[in-house]
């Protein structure tokens, strides 16, 4: 079943049309990878899914994105509510520099005031850090600043922070691009573990990563969705010549 | 296929020979240890020009303070520390005490900052976070224009508009509701410490907001987006990402505003009433260090009078210095607390 459906979705930065009429169904409880060469609109695509695209100056969207059948761009829809249901992890780890590890994890929950007492707080922090496979490394230093961690740890902290608000969908925008291979492997394992509970969309320019970690793959080129299908099919038997050229490394 | 050998070896520079246009004089290199033989001449020229410019700042600062101290010395020798504690300012009898001026300067500036700080930060937040981009551009430009209005024009406006308005509308209100405090008692005059504080507040707001706006826009977009992505509203995003990142910058903006208020001369001279006495009420005329110097310099006939006025200037420099050092320490403490532990 499609958790998210993109219907004739186009995205603009000023007059530049970055995404051109995308139609795509993202299946629930699966990992969908978005691949394509730099500048093809991968990041813009996922940013349209939680209304982060419009945060940028002069950026706008045409078309619809249906979350459980409801258009998130319908008038009267509060983007804040959408973002609580559709969490996001960015390319660069972005822990809040003034907050400790614990405060970073709890930051999103504090917003909707759902943390009542310290016991509950500790429970949530531990659960999310365990989910993000970071607990064992930081459990004795929860009071340390989030920025004191290594890059890979910071990214897992950001994943824990995104999971703490219990989203239904998790968007990951090249989450491993600034990480070393060991941290990358950990995050890929994590993605595979999380997909039983979350619908995950992961942007990557690393084709091995898409092949390893995803169930479905969407290939974008110059803002156009060239091909979408099961990852196995895309990588072994692509239907379009452009897809084949890209995954065999002929360009990009 | 057989590989062809390269037709010729690429010409390599002989490392023992200096590059063209380098400092060849060992003597020069020796005198200026950072420069070694082999460093291009342009580096040497660049270092020289920037170094000289930096040195000029130091020389100017030393020159100005030295002259002020020398010129103030007769008054310093005559009155000593009493100059700072005495409220007696009587040029006819050559008695000079700076306390009313210090009081007027500090109180008017702090009051102005207390009013201007929330306004300035609010304006900056509105410009950088709330307003749509096109409106923010226009408003930002207007704020900068506000900072560019000459202070004498502010002074005129203070005399004819702000002062009477405060006297007729604000002071009665303050007297009615806060009259139990000595600050808000007494006769109501258009030229007063309150008028000066108000005009200073108006002048300081654009400074605070312009600097704060830059500080807020320097907050990395990634942090804002991280907050938004967690489902933060705009105000929550500001509290989570913008303000914590901007604390030291805001303190810097406030200190800059305070410095501006402390040194403001002509607008204050026009609305404060220039009465060298300390009164409990903000409704009474007062005076400041800077406005007194401007007002009285032309009528200072005796050498001691001139020297006393210059000593007022010296006190003003010291106060500004104190403010700046305090600000540095404050910022240092704020940032250290954040990044240690």
Coordinates of C-alpha atoms in Angstrom, one line a residue:
Chain A
X1 CA 0.0 0.0 0.0
X2 CA 1.3 3.5 -0.8
X3 CA 2.1 5.5 2.2
X4 CA 3.0 8.5 0.2
X5 CA 1.9 9.3 -3.4
X6 CA 3.3 12.0 -5.5
X7 CA 0.8 13.2 -8.0
X8 CA 2.0 15.5 -10.9
X9 CA 4.5 17.0 -8.5
X10 CA 6.6 19.8 -9.8
X11 CA 9.0 21.9 -7.7
X12 CA 10.5 25.3 -8.4
X13 CA 13.3 27.5 -7.1
X14 CA 12.2 30.8 -8.5
X15 CA 11.8 30.2 -12.2
X16 CA 13.9 27.1 -12.3
X17 CA 11.9 23.9 -12.4
X18 CA 13.8 21.4 -10.4
X19 CA 11.2 18.6 -10.4
X20 CA 9.1 17.9 -13.5
X21 CA 5.7 16.3 -13.1
X22 CA 6.7 13.4 -10.8
X23 CA 4.2 10.6 -10.2
X24 CA 5.4 8.0 -7.7
X25 CA 3.9 5.7 -5.0
X26 CA 6.1 5.1 -2.0
X27 CA 5.1 1.8 -0.4
X28 CA 4.6 1.5 3.4
X29 CA 7.1 -0.3 5.6
X30 CA 9.7 -0.5 2.9
X31 CA 12.9 1.3 2.1
X32 CA 12.7 3.4 -1.1
X33 CA 16.0 4.7 -2.5
X34 CA 16.1 7.8 -4.7
X35 CA 19.2 7.7 -6.9
X36 CA 20.5 9.9 -9.7
X37 CA 23.4 12.2 -10.6
X38 CA 24.2 15.4 -8.6
X39 CA 21.7 18.1 -9.2
X40 CA 19.0 15.8 -10.6
X41 CA 16.5 16.8 -7.8
X42 CA 16.8 13.9 -5.4
X43 CA 17.1 16.2 -2.4
X44 CA 14.3 18.5 -3.6
X45 CA 12.1 15.4 -4.0
X46 CA 12.4 14.3 -0.4
X47 CA 12.1 17.8 0.8
X48 CA 8.7 18.1 -0.9
X49 CA 7.5 15.1 1.1
X50 CA 7.5 16.9 4.5
X51 CA 7.0 20.5 3.2
X52 CA 10.6 21.4 3.8
X53 CA 11.0 22.6 0.3
X54 CA 9.0 25.8 1.0
X55 CA 11.4 26.8 3.8
X56 CA 13.8 28.0 1.2
X57 CA 13.4 31.5 -0.4
X58 CA 11.4 31.6 -3.6
X59 CA 10.7 27.9 -3.5
X60 CA 7.3 26.5 -4.4
X61 CA 5.5 23.3 -5.3
X62 CA 2.8 22.4 -7.8
X63 CA 0.8 19.1 -7.7
X64 CA 0.0 16.9 -4.8
X65 CA 1.7 14.7 -2.2
X66 CA -0.8 12.3 -0.6
X67 CA 0.1 11.1 2.9
X68 CA -2.3 8.2 3.7
X69 CA -4.5 9.6 0.9
X70 CA -4.6 13.2 2.2
X71 CA -2.9 16.0 0.2
X72 CA -0.3 17.6 2.4
X73 CA -0.4 20.7 0.2
X74 CA -4.1 21.2 0.6
X75 CA -5.0 24.6 1.9
X76 CA -5.4 24.6 5.7
X77 CA -2.9 21.8 6.2
X78 CA -0.4 22.9 8.9
X79 CA 3.2 22.0 7.7
X80 CA 4.2 21.6 11.4
X81 CA 1.8 18.7 11.8
X82 CA 3.1 17.1 8.5
X83 CA 6.7 17.3 9.7
X84 CA 5.8 15.6 13.0
X85 CA 4.5 12.7 10.9
X86 CA 7.3 12.7 8.3
X87 CA 10.6 13.0 10.0
X88 CA 13.9 13.9 8.3
X89 CA 17.6 13.3 8.7
X90 CA 19.9 15.6 6.7
X91 CA 23.0 15.2 4.7
X92 CA 25.2 16.7 7.4
X93 CA 24.7 15.8 11.0
X94 CA 22.9 18.7 12.7
X95 CA 22.8 18.2 16.5
X96 CA 21.8 21.4 18.3
X97 CA 25.2 22.8 19.5
X98 CA 23.9 24.2 22.7
X99 CA 22.1 21.0 23.8
X100 CA 23.5 17.9 25.5
X101 CA 23.1 14.4 23.9
X102 CA 20.0 13.8 26.0
X103 CA 18.5 17.2 25.2
X104 CA 19.0 16.6 21.6
X105 CA 17.1 13.4 21.6
X106 CA 14.3 14.9 23.5
X107 CA 14.2 18.2 21.6
X108 CA 11.4 17.3 19.3
X109 CA 9.2 15.8 22.0
X110 CA 9.6 18.9 24.2
X111 CA 7.9 20.8 21.4
X112 CA 4.6 19.0 21.7
X113 CA 4.9 18.9 25.5
X114 CA 4.5 15.1 25.7
X115 CA 7.4 14.5 28.1
X116 CA 5.9 14.6 31.5
X117 CA 8.5 13.4 34.1
X118 CA 12.1 12.5 34.2
X119 CA 11.5 8.7 34.3
X120 CA 9.6 8.9 31.1
X121 CA 12.2 11.2 29.7
X122 CA 15.0 8.7 30.5
X123 CA 13.0 5.9 29.1
X124 CA 12.4 7.7 25.8
X125 CA 16.1 8.7 25.5
X126 CA 17.3 5.2 26.1
X127 CA 14.8 3.6 23.7
X128 CA 15.6 6.1 20.8
X129 CA 19.3 5.9 21.3
X130 CA 19.1 2.1 21.3
X131 CA 17.0 2.2 18.1
X132 CA 19.7 4.4 16.5
X133 CA 22.4 2.0 17.7
X134 CA 24.1 4.7 19.7
X135 CA 23.1 3.8 23.3
X136 CA 26.1 1.7 24.3
X137 CA 28.5 4.4 23.1
X138 CA 27.0 7.3 24.9
X139 CA 25.0 6.0 27.9
X140 CA 27.6 7.2 30.4
X141 CA 27.9 10.7 28.8
X142 CA 24.3 11.8 28.2
X143 CA 25.1 15.2 29.6
X144 CA 27.9 15.9 27.1
X145 CA 27.2 18.3 24.2
X146 CA 25.9 16.6 21.1
X147 CA 28.6 18.2 19.0
X148 CA 31.3 16.4 21.1
X149 CA 30.5 13.1 19.3
X150 CA 32.1 11.9 16.1
X151 CA 30.4 12.5 12.7
X152 CA 28.9 9.1 12.5
X153 CA 27.7 9.2 16.1
X154 CA 26.2 12.7 15.5
X155 CA 24.3 11.3 12.5
X156 CA 22.9 8.5 14.6
X157 CA 22.0 11.0 17.3
X158 CA 20.1 12.9 14.7
X159 CA 18.3 9.7 13.7
X160 CA 17.5 9.1 17.4
X161 CA 16.2 12.7 17.6
X162 CA 14.0 12.2 14.5
X163 CA 12.7 8.8 15.8
X164 CA 11.8 10.3 19.2
X165 CA 8.8 12.2 17.8
X166 CA 7.5 8.8 16.5
X167 CA 7.1 9.8 12.9
X168 CA 5.4 7.4 10.4
X169 CA 7.8 8.2 7.6
X170 CA 11.6 8.8 7.9
X171 CA 13.3 10.8 5.1
X172 CA 17.0 10.5 4.9
X173 CA 18.8 12.8 2.6
X174 CA 22.2 11.3 1.8
X175 CA 22.7 10.4 5.5
X176 CA 26.1 8.8 4.9
X177 CA 27.7 11.2 2.6
X178 CA 30.0 12.7 5.2
X179 CA 30.6 9.5 7.1
X180 CA 33.4 6.9 7.0
X181 CA 32.7 3.3 5.7
X182 CA 32.2 1.9 9.2
X183 CA 29.6 4.5 10.2
X184 CA 28.0 4.1 6.8
X185 CA 27.6 0.3 7.4
X186 CA 26.0 0.9 10.8
X187 CA 23.5 3.3 9.4
X188 CA 22.6 0.9 6.6
X189 CA 22.0 -1.8 9.2
X190 CA 19.9 0.6 11.1
X191 CA 17.8 1.4 8.0
X192 CA 17.1 -2.3 7.5
X193 CA 16.1 -2.7 11.2
X194 CA 13.8 0.4 11.2
X195 CA 11.8 -0.5 8.1
X196 CA 9.5 -2.9 10.0
X197 CA 8.2 0.2 11.9
X198 CA 8.7 3.1 9.5
X199 CA 8.4 3.9 5.9
X200 CA 11.8 5.1 4.8
X201 CA 12.9 7.1 1.9
X202 CA 16.6 7.4 1.5
X203 CA 18.5 9.6 -1.0
X204 CA 21.8 8.4 -2.0
X205 CA 24.4 8.9 -4.7
X206 CA 26.0 5.6 -3.7
X207 CA 24.5 2.9 -5.9
X208 CA 25.9 0.1 -3.7
X209 CA 24.1 1.6 -0.8
X210 CA 20.8 1.7 -2.8
X211 CA 21.3 -1.9 -3.9
X212 CA 22.1 -3.1 -0.3
X213 CA 19.6 -1.1 1.8
X214 CA 16.5 -0.5 -0.3
X215 CA 13.5 -2.5 -1.5
X216 CA 12.4 0.0 -4.2
X217 CA 14.5 2.4 -6.2
X218 CA 13.5 5.6 -8.0
X219 CA 15.9 6.9 -10.6
X220 CA 15.8 10.6 -11.3
X221 CA 17.6 12.5 -14.1
X222 CA 17.3 16.3 -14.6
X223 CA 14.2 16.5 -12.5
X224 CA 12.4 13.7 -14.4
X225 CA 11.5 10.4 -12.8
X226 CA 13.0 8.0 -15.4
X227 CA 12.3 4.7 -13.7
X228 CA 10.8 3.3 -10.5
X229 CA 10.6 -0.3 -9.5
X230 CA 11.9 -3.0 -7.2
X231 CA 15.5 -2.4 -6.4
X232 CA 16.4 -5.9 -7.7
X233 CA 14.7 -5.2 -11.0
X234 CA 16.3 -1.7 -11.4
X235 CA 19.8 -3.0 -10.8
X236 CA 19.6 -6.3 -12.8
X237 CA 17.1 -5.5 -15.5
X238 CA 16.5 -1.8 -16.0
X239 CA 13.8 -1.0 -18.5
X240 CA 15.2 2.3 -19.6
X241 CA 18.5 2.9 -21.4
X242 CA 19.3 6.0 -19.1
X243 CA 18.9 3.9 -16.0
X244 CA 21.3 1.2 -17.4
X245 CA 23.8 3.8 -18.4
X246 CA 23.7 5.4 -14.9
X247 CA 23.9 2.2 -12.8
X248 CA 26.7 0.8 -14.9
X249 CA 28.6 4.0 -14.3
X250 CA 28.6 5.3 -17.9
X251 CA 27.8 8.8 -16.5
X252 CA 27.0 10.6 -13.3
Chain B
X1 CA 49.9 -1.5 -28.2
X2 CA 53.4 -0.3 -27.5
X3 CA 53.6 2.7 -25.3
X4 CA 55.4 5.7 -26.7
X5 CA 57.9 7.3 -24.5
X6 CA 57.1 11.0 -23.6
X7 CA 58.7 13.2 -26.2
X8 CA 60.4 15.4 -23.6
X9 CA 60.6 15.6 -19.8
X10 CA 58.5 18.4 -18.4
X11 CA 60.7 21.3 -17.4
X12 CA 61.1 21.4 -13.7
X13 CA 62.0 24.5 -11.8
X14 CA 65.4 24.3 -10.1
X15 CA 64.5 24.4 -6.5
X16 CA 67.7 26.0 -5.5
X17 CA 66.8 29.1 -7.6
X18 CA 64.3 31.6 -6.2
X19 CA 61.0 32.3 -8.0
X20 CA 60.8 35.3 -10.1
X21 CA 60.0 38.5 -8.1
X22 CA 61.1 37.1 -4.7
X23 CA 62.9 38.9 -1.9
X24 CA 66.5 38.3 -2.7
X25 CA 68.0 40.3 0.0
X26 CA 69.0 38.1 2.9
X27 CA 69.3 41.2 5.0
X28 CA 65.6 42.0 4.6
X29 CA 64.6 38.4 5.3
X30 CA 66.7 38.4 8.4
X31 CA 65.1 41.5 9.8
X32 CA 61.6 40.3 9.2
X33 CA 61.7 36.7 10.4
X34 CA 58.4 35.7 8.9
X35 CA 59.8 36.4 5.4
X36 CA 62.3 33.9 4.1
X37 CA 64.3 34.2 1.0
X38 CA 62.2 32.6 -1.8
X39 CA 58.9 34.2 -0.7
X40 CA 57.3 36.2 -3.5
X41 CA 57.7 40.0 -3.3
X42 CA 53.9 40.5 -3.3
X43 CA 53.7 38.7 0.0
X44 CA 56.2 41.1 1.5
X45 CA 54.2 44.1 0.2
X46 CA 50.9 42.7 1.4
X47 CA 52.4 42.0 4.9
X48 CA 53.8 45.5 4.9
X49 CA 50.6 47.3 4.0
X50 CA 48.3 45.4 6.3
X51 CA 50.8 45.5 9.1
X52 CA 51.1 49.3 8.8
X53 CA 47.4 49.8 8.7
X54 CA 47.0 47.7 11.9
X55 CA 49.8 49.6 13.6
X56 CA 48.1 52.9 12.8
X57 CA 45.1 51.9 14.9
X58 CA 47.3 51.3 17.9
X59 CA 49.2 54.5 17.4
X60 CA 46.0 56.6 17.0
X61 CA 44.5 55.1 20.2
X62 CA 47.7 55.7 22.1
X63 CA 48.0 59.3 20.8
X64 CA 44.4 60.2 21.6
X65 CA 44.4 58.8 25.1
X66 CA 47.8 60.4 25.8
X67 CA 46.7 63.8 24.7
X68 CA 43.5 63.5 26.8
X69 CA 45.4 62.4 29.9
X70 CA 48.0 65.2 29.5
X71 CA 45.3 67.9 29.0
X72 CA 43.2 66.6 31.8
X73 CA 46.1 66.4 34.2
X74 CA 45.8 69.8 35.9
X75 CA 42.2 68.9 36.9
X76 CA 43.2 65.4 37.9
X77 CA 46.0 66.9 40.1
X78 CA 43.7 69.5 41.6
X79 CA 40.7 67.4 42.5
X80 CA 42.0 63.8 42.6
X81 CA 39.4 61.2 43.2
X82 CA 37.0 63.8 44.5
X83 CA 36.4 64.7 40.9
X84 CA 34.5 61.4 40.5
X85 CA 32.5 61.7 43.8
X86 CA 31.7 65.4 44.0
X87 CA 28.4 66.7 42.8
X88 CA 29.5 70.3 42.9
X89 CA 30.0 71.7 39.4
X90 CA 30.6 75.5 39.8
X91 CA 32.8 77.0 37.1
X92 CA 32.6 80.5 38.6
X93 CA 34.3 79.2 41.7
X94 CA 36.4 76.7 39.9
X95 CA 34.8 73.7 41.7
X96 CA 34.4 70.7 39.4
X97 CA 32.8 67.4 40.3
X98 CA 31.7 64.9 37.7
X99 CA 29.2 62.8 39.5
X100 CA 26.0 64.4 38.0
X101 CA 27.5 63.9 34.6
X102 CA 28.4 60.2 35.2
X103 CA 25.0 59.6 36.8
X104 CA 23.2 61.2 33.8
X105 CA 25.3 59.3 31.3
X106 CA 24.9 55.9 32.9
X107 CA 21.2 56.2 33.8
X108 CA 20.1 57.6 30.4
X109 CA 22.1 55.0 28.5
X110 CA 21.0 52.0 30.6
X111 CA 17.4 53.1 30.5
X112 CA 17.6 53.6 26.7
X113 CA 19.1 50.1 26.3
X114 CA 16.5 48.6 28.6
X115 CA 13.8 50.0 26.3
X116 CA 15.7 49.4 23.0
X117 CA 16.9 45.9 23.7
X118 CA 13.5 44.1 23.5
X119 CA 12.4 46.3 20.6
X120 CA 15.6 45.9 18.6
X121 CA 15.7 42.1 19.1
X122 CA 12.1 41.9 18.3
X123 CA 12.5 43.9 15.1
X124 CA 15.5 41.8 14.1
X125 CA 13.5 38.6 14.7
X126 CA 10.6 39.9 12.7
X127 CA 13.0 40.8 9.8
X128 CA 15.0 37.6 9.7
X129 CA 12.4 35.0 10.8
X130 CA 8.8 36.2 10.5
X131 CA 8.3 38.6 7.6
X132 CA 8.1 37.4 4.1
X133 CA 11.3 37.9 2.2
X134 CA 10.2 40.9 0.1
X135 CA 8.9 42.7 3.2
X136 CA 12.0 41.9 5.2
X137 CA 14.2 43.4 2.5
X138 CA 12.2 46.7 2.5
X139 CA 11.9 46.9 6.3
X140 CA 15.6 46.0 6.7
X141 CA 16.5 48.9 4.4
X142 CA 14.2 51.3 6.4
X143 CA 15.9 50.2 9.6
X144 CA 19.3 51.0 8.2
X145 CA 18.0 54.4 7.1
X146 CA 16.8 55.1 10.6
X147 CA 20.4 54.5 11.8
X148 CA 21.6 57.0 9.1
X149 CA 19.5 60.0 10.3
X150 CA 21.9 62.6 11.8
X151 CA 21.6 62.8 15.5
X152 CA 20.9 66.6 15.4
X153 CA 17.7 65.8 13.5
X154 CA 16.8 63.3 16.2
X155 CA 17.5 66.1 18.7
X156 CA 15.1 68.5 16.9
X157 CA 12.4 65.9 16.8
X158 CA 13.0 65.3 20.5
X159 CA 12.6 68.9 21.4
X160 CA 9.4 69.5 19.3
X161 CA 7.7 66.2 19.3
X162 CA 8.9 63.5 21.7
X163 CA 9.6 65.7 24.7
X164 CA 6.2 67.4 24.8
X165 CA 4.5 64.1 24.1
X166 CA 6.3 62.4 27.0
X167 CA 5.4 65.4 29.3
X168 CA 1.7 65.4 28.3
X169 CA 0.9 61.8 28.0
X170 CA 3.6 59.4 29.3
X171 CA 4.7 61.2 32.4
X172 CA 1.2 61.6 33.9
X173 CA 0.6 58.0 33.3
X174 CA 3.9 56.9 34.9
X175 CA 3.2 59.3 37.8
X176 CA -0.2 57.8 38.4
X177 CA 0.7 54.1 38.3
X178 CA 4.4 54.1 39.4
X179 CA 4.4 57.3 41.4
X180 CA 5.2 55.4 44.6
X181 CA 8.8 55.2 43.2
X182 CA 10.8 58.4 43.6
X183 CA 11.9 57.9 40.0
X184 CA 8.5 58.9 38.7
X185 CA 7.6 61.8 41.0
X186 CA 7.9 65.6 40.8
X187 CA 7.1 68.3 38.3
X188 CA 6.9 67.4 34.7
X189 CA 9.2 69.0 32.2
X190 CA 9.7 68.4 28.5
X191 CA 13.5 68.5 28.8
X192 CA 14.4 65.7 31.2
X193 CA 16.4 62.6 31.8
X194 CA 13.4 60.7 30.6
X195 CA 13.3 62.6 27.3
X196 CA 17.0 61.9 26.8
X197 CA 16.6 58.2 27.5
X198 CA 13.7 58.0 25.1
X199 CA 15.5 59.7 22.3
X200 CA 18.5 57.5 22.9
X201 CA 16.3 54.4 22.8
X202 CA 14.9 55.5 19.5
X203 CA 18.5 56.0 18.2
X204 CA 19.8 52.7 19.5
X205 CA 17.0 50.5 18.2
X206 CA 18.2 50.5 14.6
X207 CA 21.7 49.7 15.7
X208 CA 20.6 46.8 17.9
X209 CA 18.2 45.4 15.3
X210 CA 20.6 45.8 12.3
X211 CA 23.4 43.9 14.2
X212 CA 21.0 41.3 15.6
X213 CA 19.5 40.7 12.1
X214 CA 23.0 39.9 10.8
X215 CA 23.6 37.7 13.8
X216 CA 20.3 35.8 13.3
X217 CA 20.9 35.4 9.6
X218 CA 24.3 33.9 10.4
X219 CA 22.6 31.0 12.1
X220 CA 23.3 28.0 9.8
X221 CA 20.3 27.1 7.7
X222 CA 20.9 23.5 8.6
X223 CA 20.1 24.2 12.3
X224 CA 16.8 26.0 11.4
X225 CA 15.9 23.1 9.1
X226 CA 16.7 20.6 11.8
X227 CA 14.3 22.3 14.1
X228 CA 11.6 22.6 11.4
X229 CA 12.0 19.0 10.5
X230 CA 11.2 18.0 14.1
X231 CA 7.9 19.7 13.8
X232 CA 8.9 23.0 15.3
X233 CA 6.6 26.1 14.7
X234 CA 8.4 29.3 13.8
X235 CA 8.7 30.5 17.3
X236 CA 9.8 27.1 18.5
X237 CA 12.4 27.0 15.8
X238 CA 13.7 30.5 16.9
X239 CA 13.9 29.3 20.5
X240 CA 15.6 26.0 19.6
X241 CA 18.0 27.0 16.9
X242 CA 18.3 30.8 16.4
X243 CA 18.5 32.2 19.9
X244 CA 20.9 29.7 21.5
X245 CA 23.2 30.2 18.6
X246 CA 23.0 34.0 18.8
X247 CA 23.6 34.7 22.5
X248 CA 27.0 36.1 22.2
X249 CA 26.0 38.1 19.1
X250 CA 23.0 39.6 20.9
X251 CA 25.2 40.6 23.8
X252 CA 27.6 42.2 21.3
X253 CA 24.8 44.1 19.6
X254 CA 23.5 45.4 23.0
X255 CA 27.0 46.5 23.9
X256 CA 27.4 48.3 20.6
X257 CA 24.1 50.0 21.3
X258 CA 25.2 50.9 24.8
X259 CA 28.4 52.4 23.5
X260 CA 26.4 54.4 21.0
X261 CA 24.1 55.7 23.8
X262 CA 27.0 56.5 26.1
X263 CA 28.8 58.6 23.5
X264 CA 25.8 60.3 21.9
X265 CA 26.2 64.0 22.3
X266 CA 24.1 66.4 20.4
X267 CA 20.7 64.8 20.5
X268 CA 21.0 64.4 24.2
X269 CA 22.3 67.9 24.7
X270 CA 19.2 69.2 23.0
X271 CA 16.6 67.4 25.1
X272 CA 18.2 66.7 28.5
X273 CA 18.1 70.2 30.0
X274 CA 21.8 70.4 30.9
X275 CA 21.4 70.8 34.6
X276 CA 24.4 69.4 36.5
X277 CA 22.6 68.0 39.5
X278 CA 21.4 64.6 40.5
X279 CA 17.7 64.3 41.2
X280 CA 15.8 61.2 42.1
X281 CA 13.1 61.9 39.5
X282 CA 13.5 61.0 35.9
X283 CA 11.2 63.9 35.0
X284 CA 13.8 66.4 36.0
X285 CA 16.5 67.9 33.7
X286 CA 19.9 66.3 33.9
X287 CA 23.1 66.2 31.9
X288 CA 25.7 63.7 30.5
X289 CA 29.4 63.7 30.1
X290 CA 29.3 64.1 26.3
X291 CA 26.6 66.7 26.2
X292 CA 28.3 68.8 28.8
X293 CA 31.6 68.8 26.9
X294 CA 29.8 70.0 23.7
X295 CA 27.7 72.6 25.6
X296 CA 30.4 74.1 27.8
X297 CA 33.5 74.0 25.7
X298 CA 33.0 77.3 24.1
X299 CA 32.3 79.1 27.4
X300 CA 35.2 77.5 29.2
X301 CA 37.4 80.5 30.0
X302 CA 39.9 79.3 32.5
X303 CA 42.5 76.6 31.9
X304 CA 41.2 74.6 34.8
X305 CA 37.7 74.7 33.4
X306 CA 39.0 73.3 30.0
X307 CA 41.0 70.7 31.8
X308 CA 38.0 69.6 33.9
X309 CA 35.9 69.3 30.7
X310 CA 38.7 67.1 29.1
X311 CA 38.7 65.0 32.3
X312 CA 35.0 64.5 31.7
X313 CA 36.0 63.1 28.3
X314 CA 38.6 60.9 30.0
X315 CA 35.9 59.5 32.3
X316 CA 33.7 58.8 29.3
X317 CA 36.5 56.9 27.6
X318 CA 37.0 54.9 30.9
X319 CA 33.3 54.1 31.1
X320 CA 33.3 52.9 27.5
X321 CA 36.4 50.8 28.1
X322 CA 34.8 49.3 31.2
X323 CA 31.6 48.4 29.2
X324 CA 33.7 46.8 26.4
X325 CA 35.8 44.8 28.8
X326 CA 32.7 43.6 30.7
X327 CA 31.1 42.6 27.4
X328 CA 34.2 40.6 26.4
X329 CA 34.2 38.8 29.7
X330 CA 30.5 38.1 29.5
X331 CA 30.7 36.7 25.9
X332 CA 33.8 34.7 26.9
X333 CA 31.9 33.2 29.9
X334 CA 28.8 32.5 27.8
X335 CA 30.6 30.7 25.1
X336 CA 32.9 28.8 27.4
X337 CA 30.0 27.5 29.5
X338 CA 28.3 26.3 26.3
X339 CA 31.2 24.4 24.8
X340 CA 32.8 22.9 27.9
X341 CA 31.3 20.4 30.5

